[in-house]
Short mmCIF file of C-alpha atoms in Angstrom, two decimals:
data_model
loop_
_atom_site.label_atom_id
_atom_site.label_comp_id
_atom_site.label_asym_id
_atom_site.label_seq_id
_atom_site.Cartn_x
_atom_site.Cartn_y
_atom_site.Cartn_z
CA MET G 12 -6.39 -32.65 -9.98
CA LEU G 13 -5.24 -29.05 -10.16
CA LYS G 14 -7.75 -26.81 -8.42
CA THR G 15 -8.15 -23.83 -10.73
CA GLY G 16 -9.50 -20.31 -10.33
CA ILE G 17 -10.37 -17.83 -13.10
CA TYR G 18 -10.18 -14.09 -12.43
CA VAL G 19 -11.39 -11.76 -15.20
CA ASP G 20 -10.57 -8.06 -15.27
CA ALA G 21 -13.60 -7.52 -17.51
CA GLU G 22 -13.24 -3.77 -18.15
CA ASN G 23 -9.59 -4.11 -19.18
CA ILE G 24 -10.42 -7.07 -21.44
CA LYS G 25 -13.34 -5.23 -23.04
CA MET G 26 -11.27 -2.12 -23.77
CA SER G 27 -8.32 -4.11 -25.13
CA GLY G 28 -9.99 -6.04 -27.92
CA GLY G 29 -11.80 -8.78 -25.98
CA TYR G 30 -15.35 -7.43 -26.30
CA GLY G 31 -17.70 -10.36 -26.95
CA MET G 32 -15.47 -12.94 -25.28
CA ARG G 33 -17.11 -16.34 -24.69
CA TYR G 34 -16.98 -17.16 -21.00
CA ASP G 35 -18.14 -20.74 -21.53
CA VAL G 36 -14.95 -21.39 -23.52
CA LEU G 37 -12.95 -20.17 -20.52
CA VAL G 38 -14.76 -22.64 -18.30
CA ASP G 39 -14.00 -25.50 -20.70
CA LEU G 40 -10.34 -24.46 -20.73
CA ALA G 41 -10.17 -24.47 -16.93
CA ASN G 42 -11.87 -27.86 -16.70
CA THR G 43 -9.35 -29.57 -18.95
CA ALA G 44 -7.74 -32.54 -17.18
CA PRO G 45 -5.81 -32.54 -14.92
CA SER G 46 -7.45 -29.24 -13.99
CA THR G 47 -10.85 -28.65 -12.39
CA LEU G 48 -12.53 -25.27 -11.97
CA LEU G 49 -13.07 -24.29 -8.33
CA ARG G 50 -13.50 -20.49 -8.47
CA ALA G 51 -14.61 -18.20 -11.33
CA ASN G 52 -14.82 -14.46 -10.63
CA CYS G 53 -15.59 -11.66 -13.05
CA TYR G 54 -14.91 -8.05 -12.03
CA LEU G 55 -16.85 -5.44 -13.98
CA ALA G 56 -18.26 -1.92 -13.81
CA GLU G 57 -21.90 -0.88 -13.71
CA ASP G 58 -23.24 2.62 -14.25
CA ARG G 59 -26.13 2.71 -11.76
CA GLU G 60 -27.19 6.18 -12.90
CA ARG G 61 -27.67 4.91 -16.44
CA THR G 62 -29.26 1.58 -15.50
CA SER G 63 -31.81 3.44 -13.38
CA ARG G 64 -33.05 5.61 -16.28
CA ASP G 65 -32.24 3.70 -19.48
CA VAL G 66 -34.45 0.60 -19.72
CA GLU G 67 -32.84 -0.76 -22.88
CA TYR G 68 -29.34 -0.37 -21.45
CA ARG G 69 -30.41 -1.98 -18.15
CA GLN G 70 -31.90 -4.99 -19.89
CA LYS G 71 -28.78 -5.42 -22.00
CA VAL G 72 -26.44 -5.18 -18.99
CA TYR G 73 -28.42 -7.55 -16.80
CA TYR G 74 -28.84 -10.06 -19.63
CA TYR G 75 -25.07 -10.07 -19.99
CA HIS G 76 -24.69 -10.61 -16.24
CA ASP G 77 -27.15 -13.52 -16.36
CA ILE G 78 -25.12 -15.20 -19.09
CA LEU G 79 -21.97 -14.96 -16.97
CA ARG G 80 -23.76 -16.48 -13.99
CA GLN G 81 -25.07 -19.31 -16.16
CA CYS G 82 -21.46 -20.03 -17.11
CA GLY G 83 -20.63 -20.36 -13.41
CA PHE G 84 -19.06 -16.96 -12.76
CA LYS G 85 -19.53 -14.89 -9.65
CA ILE G 86 -19.96 -11.23 -10.58
CA ILE G 87 -18.20 -8.60 -8.52
CA LYS G 88 -19.44 -5.12 -9.47
CA LYS G 89 -17.69 -1.81 -9.10
CA TYR G 90 -20.17 1.02 -9.48
CA VAL G 91 -19.19 4.00 -11.63
CA ARG G 92 -18.49 7.17 -9.70
CA ARG G 93 -18.52 10.64 -11.22
CA TYR G 94 -16.23 13.46 -10.16
CA GLU G 95 -16.54 17.10 -11.18
CA ASP G 96 -13.56 19.44 -11.05
CA GLU G 97 -13.62 23.17 -10.42
CA ASP G 98 -14.06 23.84 -14.15
CA GLY G 99 -17.15 21.66 -14.35
CA ASN G 100 -15.45 18.78 -16.18
CA VAL G 101 -16.87 15.41 -15.20
CA THR G 102 -14.72 12.29 -15.03
CA THR G 103 -15.83 8.75 -14.22
CA LYS G 104 -14.03 6.00 -12.35
CA ALA G 105 -14.81 2.35 -11.65
CA ASN G 106 -11.67 0.38 -10.89
CA ALA G 107 -12.01 -3.13 -9.47
CA ASP G 108 -8.28 -3.92 -9.36
CA MET G 109 -8.13 -3.91 -5.58
CA ASP G 110 -11.15 -6.22 -5.27
CA LEU G 111 -9.63 -8.69 -7.72
CA ALA G 112 -6.23 -8.65 -6.01
CA ILE G 113 -7.62 -9.20 -2.50
CA ASP G 114 -9.98 -12.00 -3.59
CA ALA G 115 -7.29 -13.75 -5.62
CA LEU G 116 -4.76 -13.62 -2.77
CA LEU G 117 -7.22 -14.97 -0.21
CA GLN G 118 -8.58 -17.69 -2.46
CA ALA G 119 -5.18 -18.72 -3.86
CA ARG G 120 -4.53 -20.52 -0.56
CA ASN G 121 -6.97 -23.22 -1.75
CA LEU G 122 -5.94 -23.23 -5.42
CA ASP G 123 -3.16 -24.76 -7.48
CA ARG G 124 -3.61 -22.80 -10.70
CA ILE G 125 -4.78 -19.27 -11.49
CA ILE G 126 -6.00 -18.13 -14.91
CA LEU G 127 -5.84 -14.33 -14.92
CA LEU G 128 -7.45 -12.41 -17.77
CA THR G 129 -6.02 -8.91 -18.03
CA GLY G 130 -3.34 -6.90 -19.74
CA ASP G 131 -2.80 -4.52 -16.83
CA GLY G 132 0.78 -4.32 -15.56
CA ASP G 133 -0.52 -3.28 -12.13
CA PHE G 134 -1.10 -6.99 -11.45
CA ILE G 135 2.57 -7.95 -11.67
CA ARG G 136 3.03 -8.02 -7.88
CA LEU G 137 -0.20 -10.01 -7.50
CA VAL G 138 1.14 -12.63 -9.92
CA THR G 139 4.44 -13.00 -8.08
CA ALA G 140 2.66 -13.13 -4.70
CA MET G 141 0.43 -16.00 -5.86
CA GLN G 142 3.43 -17.80 -7.36
CA ASN G 143 5.19 -17.50 -4.00
CA MET G 144 2.16 -19.20 -2.46
CA GLY G 145 2.76 -22.17 -4.76
CA CYS G 146 0.20 -21.36 -7.48
CA ARG G 147 0.81 -21.56 -11.19
CA VAL G 148 -0.38 -18.33 -12.84
CA ASP G 149 -1.42 -18.33 -16.51
CA VAL G 150 -2.23 -14.95 -18.07
CA ILE G 151 -4.57 -14.44 -21.03
CA GLY G 152 -4.92 -11.04 -22.72
CA PHE G 153 -5.73 -9.43 -26.04
CA HIS G 154 -4.24 -6.09 -27.14
CA ASN G 155 -2.05 -3.73 -25.07
CA VAL G 156 -0.78 -6.40 -22.68
CA SER G 157 2.05 -5.31 -20.39
CA ARG G 158 5.34 -6.85 -21.49
CA GLU G 159 6.41 -7.26 -17.85
CA LEU G 160 3.15 -9.04 -17.05
CA ARG G 161 3.71 -11.50 -19.90
CA GLU G 162 7.23 -12.18 -18.68
CA VAL G 163 6.39 -12.73 -15.00
CA ALA G 164 3.51 -15.13 -15.71
CA ASP G 165 4.16 -18.87 -15.80
CA SER G 166 2.62 -18.76 -19.26
CA TYR G 167 1.03 -16.09 -21.46
CA LEU G 168 -1.39 -16.78 -24.30
CA SER G 169 -3.20 -14.29 -26.48
CA GLY G 170 -6.96 -14.71 -26.18
CA PHE G 171 -7.17 -14.29 -29.95
CA LEU G 172 -5.43 -17.65 -30.37
CA ILE G 173 -7.82 -19.69 -28.22
CA PRO G 174 -10.36 -21.22 -30.62
CA GLY G 175 -13.86 -19.86 -30.05
CA LEU G 176 -12.93 -17.54 -27.19
CA LEU G 177 -13.44 -14.50 -29.40
CA PRO G 178 -15.56 -15.43 -32.44
CA ILE G 179 -14.43 -14.11 -35.80
CA GLN G 180 -16.75 -11.34 -36.97
CA ASP G 181 -19.42 -12.11 -39.56
CA ASP G 182 -17.87 -9.86 -42.19
CA HIS G 183 -14.75 -12.04 -42.08
CA VAL G 184 -16.33 -15.43 -42.75
CA ASN G 185 -17.10 -15.39 -46.45
CA GLY G 186 -15.90 -18.36 -48.44
CA GLU G 187 -15.39 -22.02 -47.67
CA GLY G 188 -12.90 -23.39 -45.22
CA GLU G 189 -12.07 -23.22 -41.54
CA TRP G 190 -11.23 -19.80 -40.11
CA GLN G 191 -8.40 -19.56 -37.58
CA ARG G 192 -6.12 -17.04 -35.94
CA GLY G 193 -2.40 -17.58 -35.62
CA THR G 194 1.11 -16.17 -35.57
CA VAL G 195 4.04 -16.61 -37.95
CA ALA G 196 6.13 -19.65 -37.05
CA ASN G 197 8.68 -18.95 -39.80
CA PHE G 198 8.81 -16.91 -42.99
CA ASN G 199 11.05 -17.02 -46.06
CA ALA G 200 11.03 -13.45 -47.38
CA ASP G 201 13.02 -14.32 -50.52
CA ARG G 202 10.50 -16.95 -51.63
CA GLY G 203 7.40 -15.32 -50.17
CA PHE G 204 6.06 -18.18 -48.10
CA GLY G 205 6.03 -19.44 -44.55
CA PHE G 206 3.99 -21.22 -41.88
CA PHE G 207 1.45 -20.01 -39.37
CA ARG G 208 1.22 -21.55 -35.91
CA PHE G 209 -2.28 -21.83 -34.46
CA PHE G 210 -4.29 -23.90 -31.99
CA ARG G 211 -7.13 -26.37 -32.33
CA MET G 212 -9.41 -27.38 -29.48
CA GLU G 213 -9.51 -31.16 -29.21
CA ASN G 214 -11.27 -32.82 -26.27
CA LYS G 215 -11.20 -29.44 -24.48
CA GLN G 216 -7.41 -29.27 -24.86
CA LEU G 217 -5.38 -26.80 -26.90
CA LYS G 218 -3.35 -28.59 -29.56
CA PRO G 219 -0.75 -26.62 -31.55
CA ASP G 220 -0.73 -26.97 -35.35
CA THR G 221 0.87 -25.28 -38.37
CA VAL G 222 -0.34 -24.40 -41.85
CA PHE G 223 1.50 -23.25 -44.99
CA PHE G 224 0.90 -19.77 -46.42
CA HIS G 225 2.02 -17.80 -49.46
CA LEU G 226 2.01 -14.03 -49.88
CA SER G 227 -0.21 -14.37 -52.94
CA LYS G 228 -3.06 -15.29 -50.58
CA SER G 229 -2.57 -12.26 -48.34
CA THR G 230 -4.80 -9.18 -48.33
CA LEU G 231 -1.92 -7.11 -46.92
CA GLU G 232 0.46 -4.93 -48.90
CA GLY G 233 4.09 -5.87 -48.38
CA ASP G 234 5.75 -8.68 -46.48
CA TYR G 235 7.06 -6.78 -43.45
CA TYR G 236 3.97 -7.77 -41.43
CA PHE G 237 5.11 -11.39 -41.57
CA GLN G 238 8.54 -10.68 -40.12
CA ASP G 239 7.06 -9.93 -36.70
CA THR G 240 6.24 -13.16 -34.85
CA THR G 241 4.05 -11.31 -32.31
CA ARG G 242 1.48 -10.16 -34.87
CA ILE G 243 -1.79 -12.08 -35.00
CA PHE G 244 -3.43 -12.96 -38.30
CA GLU G 245 -6.80 -14.29 -39.35
CA PHE G 246 -6.91 -16.72 -42.24
CA ARG G 247 -9.07 -19.33 -43.90
CA ILE G 248 -7.66 -22.88 -44.05
CA VAL G 249 -8.46 -24.58 -47.35
CA GLU G 250 -7.17 -27.51 -49.34
CA ASN G 251 -5.44 -26.05 -52.38
CA PRO G 252 -6.70 -28.08 -55.36
CA SER G 253 -3.55 -27.24 -57.32
CA GLY G 254 -1.19 -28.12 -54.45
CA GLU G 255 0.63 -31.38 -54.04
CA GLY G 256 -1.59 -33.93 -52.35
CA GLY G 257 -4.26 -31.33 -51.61
CA ARG G 258 -2.10 -29.68 -48.97
CA SER G 259 -3.91 -27.34 -46.61
CA GLU G 260 -3.02 -23.67 -46.99
CA ALA G 261 -3.96 -20.34 -45.40
CA TRP G 262 -5.94 -18.05 -47.68
CA ASP G 263 -7.50 -14.57 -47.31
CA ILE G 264 -4.84 -13.64 -44.77
CA ARG G 265 -5.55 -10.47 -42.84
CA LEU G 266 -4.17 -8.79 -39.75
CA VAL G 267 -6.10 -8.66 -36.49
CA LYS G 268 -6.34 -4.93 -35.95
CA GLU G 269 -5.96 -3.17 -32.64
CA PRO G 270 -8.97 -1.18 -31.39
#
């Protein structure tokens, strides 16, 4: 079995489109054979000044922390610090990068696989250091992920593409059919159709799949969006009653927007 550790740069993930991420889905992903979860660390910021005076905020924050612990995560907090310059401008800082890097390096000695959730290019050297220790490093991010970080990782996967990791918002779920997120596998601009590539979760394993789409089922103006294979789309998979053999198709196609 591959001994696996998860390290979540929670503030980076939250600010880059991953707000509301399901940590239990991460645990299932790490426990997929032949992998077993050994360590799960989440690094986040807490504003002690606000939690001390705002009861509603404190309850919300601590409830969130309790959920993470119930999923099996150890929480490592970095408390917000405030700095005032000579003009009276106040800035805040709560960076847990160093804590994550030190913990990951020390614990990697007993791990075979690292799942790192971040888009921060500052972790490039950490990734290569853990690879040199013999660990496989898989990176998961959302928006604004460093290109160099994606390239140095053993694998990179957008968190948007992992089923259930980031639930599709309620205002996007009207109509029948199964909602998915995917990228363009190929597109015929002259004929206005193509195929999306997406993932299904079967027995806690990611299984790639494809589905046909036509521009007539898109909510977007123009076809240039579909010529970029890095863009991520949301769509509803339905069986087209007028299609041959009830073929599944992607309808109500929309772009996943950056924050």
